[in-house]
CSV table of C-alpha atoms and ligand atoms in Angstrom, one decimal:
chain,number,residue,atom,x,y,z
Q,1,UNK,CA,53.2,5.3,36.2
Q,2,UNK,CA,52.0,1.7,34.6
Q,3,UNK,CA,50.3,-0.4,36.4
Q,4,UNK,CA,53.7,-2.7,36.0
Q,5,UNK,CA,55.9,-0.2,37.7
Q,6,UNK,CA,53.0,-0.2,40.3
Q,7,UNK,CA,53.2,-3.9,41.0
Q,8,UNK,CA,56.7,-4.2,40.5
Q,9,UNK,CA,56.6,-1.4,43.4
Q,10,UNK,CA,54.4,-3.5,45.7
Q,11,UNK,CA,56.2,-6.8,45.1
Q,12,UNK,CA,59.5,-4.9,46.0
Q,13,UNK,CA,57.8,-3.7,49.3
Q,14,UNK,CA,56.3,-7.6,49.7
Q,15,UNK,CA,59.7,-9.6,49.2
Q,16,UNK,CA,61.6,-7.8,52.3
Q,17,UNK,CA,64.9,-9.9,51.8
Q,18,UNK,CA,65.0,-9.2,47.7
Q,19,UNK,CA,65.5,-13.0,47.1
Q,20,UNK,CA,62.7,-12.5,43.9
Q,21,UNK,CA,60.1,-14.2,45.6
Q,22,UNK,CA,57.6,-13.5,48.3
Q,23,UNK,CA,57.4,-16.9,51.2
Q,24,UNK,CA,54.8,-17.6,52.7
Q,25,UNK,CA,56.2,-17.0,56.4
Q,26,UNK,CA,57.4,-13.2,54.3
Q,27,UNK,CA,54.0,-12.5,53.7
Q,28,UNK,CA,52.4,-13.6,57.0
Q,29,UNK,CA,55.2,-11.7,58.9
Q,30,UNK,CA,53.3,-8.4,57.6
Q,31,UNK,CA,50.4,-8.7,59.9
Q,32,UNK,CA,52.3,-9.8,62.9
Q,33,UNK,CA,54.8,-7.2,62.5
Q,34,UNK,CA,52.0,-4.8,62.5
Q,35,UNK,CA,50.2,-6.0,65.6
Q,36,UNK,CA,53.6,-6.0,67.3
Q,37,UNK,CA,54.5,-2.4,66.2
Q,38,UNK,CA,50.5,-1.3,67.2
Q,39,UNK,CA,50.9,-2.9,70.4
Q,40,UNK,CA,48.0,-5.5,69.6
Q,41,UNK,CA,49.2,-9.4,71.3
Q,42,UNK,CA,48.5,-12.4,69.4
Q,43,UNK,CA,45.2,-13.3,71.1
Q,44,UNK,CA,43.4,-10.1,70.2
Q,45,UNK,CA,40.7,-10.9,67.8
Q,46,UNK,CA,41.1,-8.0,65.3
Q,47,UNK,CA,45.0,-9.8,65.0
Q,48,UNK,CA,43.3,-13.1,64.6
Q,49,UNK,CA,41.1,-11.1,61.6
Q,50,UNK,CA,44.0,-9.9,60.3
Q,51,UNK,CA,45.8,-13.2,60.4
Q,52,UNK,CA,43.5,-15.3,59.1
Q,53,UNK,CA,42.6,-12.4,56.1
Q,54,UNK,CA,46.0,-12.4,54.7
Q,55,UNK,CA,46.2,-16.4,54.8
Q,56,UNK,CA,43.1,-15.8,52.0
Q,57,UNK,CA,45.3,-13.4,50.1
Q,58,UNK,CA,48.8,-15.8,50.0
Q,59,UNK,CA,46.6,-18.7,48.6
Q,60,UNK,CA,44.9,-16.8,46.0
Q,61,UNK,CA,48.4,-14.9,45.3
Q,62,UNK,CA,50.3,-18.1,45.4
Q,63,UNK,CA,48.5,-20.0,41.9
Q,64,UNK,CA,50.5,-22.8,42.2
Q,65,UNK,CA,50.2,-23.7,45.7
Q,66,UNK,CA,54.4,-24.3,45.5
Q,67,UNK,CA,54.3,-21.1,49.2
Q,68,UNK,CA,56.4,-19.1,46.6
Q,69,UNK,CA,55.2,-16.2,44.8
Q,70,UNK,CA,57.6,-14.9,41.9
Q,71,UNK,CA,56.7,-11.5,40.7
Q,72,UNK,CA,55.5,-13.2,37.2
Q,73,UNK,CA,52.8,-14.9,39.5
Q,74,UNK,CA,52.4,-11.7,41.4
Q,75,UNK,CA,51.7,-9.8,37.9
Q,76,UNK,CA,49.4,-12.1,36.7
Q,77,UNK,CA,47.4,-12.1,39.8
Q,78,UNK,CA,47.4,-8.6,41.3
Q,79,UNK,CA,44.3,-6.1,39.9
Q,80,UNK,CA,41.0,-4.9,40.6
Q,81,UNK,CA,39.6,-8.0,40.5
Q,82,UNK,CA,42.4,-9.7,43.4
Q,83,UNK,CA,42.1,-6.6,45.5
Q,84,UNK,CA,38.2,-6.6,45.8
Q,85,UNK,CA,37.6,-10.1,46.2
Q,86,UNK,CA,40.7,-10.3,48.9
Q,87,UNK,CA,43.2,-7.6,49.1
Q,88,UNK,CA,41.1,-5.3,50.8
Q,89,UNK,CA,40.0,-7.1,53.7
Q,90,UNK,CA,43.6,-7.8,54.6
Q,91,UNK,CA,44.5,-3.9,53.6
Q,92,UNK,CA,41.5,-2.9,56.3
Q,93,UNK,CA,41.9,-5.7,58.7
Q,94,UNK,CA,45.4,-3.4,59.1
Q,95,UNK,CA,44.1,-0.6,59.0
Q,96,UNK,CA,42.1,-1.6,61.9
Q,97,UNK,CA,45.0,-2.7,63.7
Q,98,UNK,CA,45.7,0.7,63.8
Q,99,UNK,CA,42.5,2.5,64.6
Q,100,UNK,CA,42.6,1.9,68.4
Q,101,UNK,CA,39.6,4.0,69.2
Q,102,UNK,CA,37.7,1.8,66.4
Q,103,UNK,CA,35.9,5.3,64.8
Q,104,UNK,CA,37.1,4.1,61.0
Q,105,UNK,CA,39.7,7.1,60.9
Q,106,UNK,CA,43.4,7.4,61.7
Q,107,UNK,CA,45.2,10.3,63.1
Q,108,UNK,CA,48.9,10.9,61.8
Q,109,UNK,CA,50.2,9.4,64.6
Q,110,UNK,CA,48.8,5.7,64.1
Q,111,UNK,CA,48.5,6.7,60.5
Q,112,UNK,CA,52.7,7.0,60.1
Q,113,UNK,CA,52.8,3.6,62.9
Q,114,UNK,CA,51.1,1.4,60.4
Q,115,UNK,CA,52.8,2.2,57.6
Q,116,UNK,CA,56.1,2.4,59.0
Q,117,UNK,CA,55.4,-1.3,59.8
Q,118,UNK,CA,54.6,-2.2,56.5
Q,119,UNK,CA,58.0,-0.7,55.1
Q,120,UNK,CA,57.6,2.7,54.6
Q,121,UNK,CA,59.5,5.8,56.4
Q,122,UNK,CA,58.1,8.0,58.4
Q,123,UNK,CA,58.7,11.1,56.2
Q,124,UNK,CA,56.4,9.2,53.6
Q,125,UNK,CA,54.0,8.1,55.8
Q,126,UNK,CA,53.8,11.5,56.8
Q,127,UNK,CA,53.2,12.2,52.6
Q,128,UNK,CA,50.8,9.8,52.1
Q,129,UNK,CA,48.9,11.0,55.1
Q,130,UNK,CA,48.8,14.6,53.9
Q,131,UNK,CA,48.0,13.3,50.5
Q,132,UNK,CA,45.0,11.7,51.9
Q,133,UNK,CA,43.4,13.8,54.2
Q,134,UNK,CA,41.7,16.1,51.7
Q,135,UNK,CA,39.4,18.0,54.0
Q,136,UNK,CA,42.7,18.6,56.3
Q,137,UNK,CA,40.8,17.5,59.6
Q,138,UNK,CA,43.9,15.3,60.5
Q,139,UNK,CA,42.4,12.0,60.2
Q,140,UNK,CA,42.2,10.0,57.3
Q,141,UNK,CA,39.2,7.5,56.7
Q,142,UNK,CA,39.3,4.0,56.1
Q,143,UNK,CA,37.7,3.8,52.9
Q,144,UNK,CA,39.7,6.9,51.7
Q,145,UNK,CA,42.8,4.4,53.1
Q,146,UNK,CA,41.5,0.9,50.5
Q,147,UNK,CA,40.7,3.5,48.2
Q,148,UNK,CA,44.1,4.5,47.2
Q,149,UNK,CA,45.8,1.4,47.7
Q,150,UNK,CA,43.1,-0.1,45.3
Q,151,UNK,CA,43.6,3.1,42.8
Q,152,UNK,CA,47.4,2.3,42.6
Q,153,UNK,CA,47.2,-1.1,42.5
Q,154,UNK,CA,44.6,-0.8,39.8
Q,155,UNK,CA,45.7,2.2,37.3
Q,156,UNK,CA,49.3,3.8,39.1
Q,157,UNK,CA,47.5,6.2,40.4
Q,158,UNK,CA,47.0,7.3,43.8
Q,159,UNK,CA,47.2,10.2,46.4
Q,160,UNK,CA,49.5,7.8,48.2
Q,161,UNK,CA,51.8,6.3,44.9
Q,162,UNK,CA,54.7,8.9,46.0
Q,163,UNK,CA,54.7,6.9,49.3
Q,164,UNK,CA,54.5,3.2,48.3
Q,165,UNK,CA,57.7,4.3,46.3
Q,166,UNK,CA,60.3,4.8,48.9
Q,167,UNK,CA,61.2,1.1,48.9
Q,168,UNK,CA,62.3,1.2,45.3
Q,169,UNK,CA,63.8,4.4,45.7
Q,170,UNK,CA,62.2,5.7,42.9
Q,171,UNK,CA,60.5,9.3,42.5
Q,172,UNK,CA,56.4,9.1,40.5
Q,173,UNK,CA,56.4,9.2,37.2
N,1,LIG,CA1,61.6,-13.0,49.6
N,2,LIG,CA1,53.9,-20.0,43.5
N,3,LIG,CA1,40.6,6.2,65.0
């Protein structure tokens, strides 16, 4: 797919009540639902990480500084560029979330938890997890994780693009 089907995909996934826009409070909802669904509380300090990472991303997202992001905004900003200077400390400060054991990997159990918080279903979680763990060990590695995202974010490709679909309801191109 384009890289404008790709962002269109993530902004779908971004503006949970489809209003065209993605709020602040919308945006910052996505960590705390994941700490909530990872069983992580508000004081815990890789939650704070988290918190305090995706504040970074809204204000670089957010040009304008009006706390609404339309997906023309969203467009202009999103890229290589966006994800490595912020994206993907907020992508792995999740990720983290997840990985309670703090080895850098997730098994397809926390694997399927995190995403499922983020908006996906389980049976794509479940994809994007086979997808991604190439060697088949049954864990898949953080960098393998930021990797992807970037990859899909970046060009419309990625071993996980089938799963960052299921929002949209749409099948890769
Ligand atoms: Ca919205
Ligand atoms: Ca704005
Ligand atoms: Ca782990």
């Amino acid at each position: 797919m384009d890289t404008s089907t790709a962002k269109r995909h993530i902004f779908t996934m971004l503006d949970t009540d489809g209003d065209g826009v993605i709020s602040r409070p919308e945006y910052l909802a996505r960590p705390a639902r994941a700490a909530a669904a990872l069983g992580r509380d508000a004081g815990d300090p890789l939650v704070r990480t988290a918190r305090s990472a995706h504040e970074r991303v809204y204000a670089s997202m957010d040009a304008d500084g009006d706390g609404r992001v339309t997906f023309e905004e969203y467009e202009a900003w999103a890229g290589a560029g966006a994800f490595d200077e912020v994206c993907r400390q907020a992508l792995g400060s999740l990720f983290d979330l997840a990985d309670a054991d703090e080895d850098g990997a997730l098994g397809p159990t926390e694997f399927t938890r995190l995403r499922a918080a983020l908006g996906n279903s389980a049976a794509n979680a479940a994809k994007a997890f086979d997808a991604l763990d190439t060697d088949g060990d049954g864990r898949v590695g953080r960098a393998a994780y930021l990797a992807s995202i970037r990859g899909f974010v970046t060009d419309g490709t990625s071993a996980m693009a089938e799963a960052l679909h299921d929002r949209a309801g749409l099948r890769p191109a």
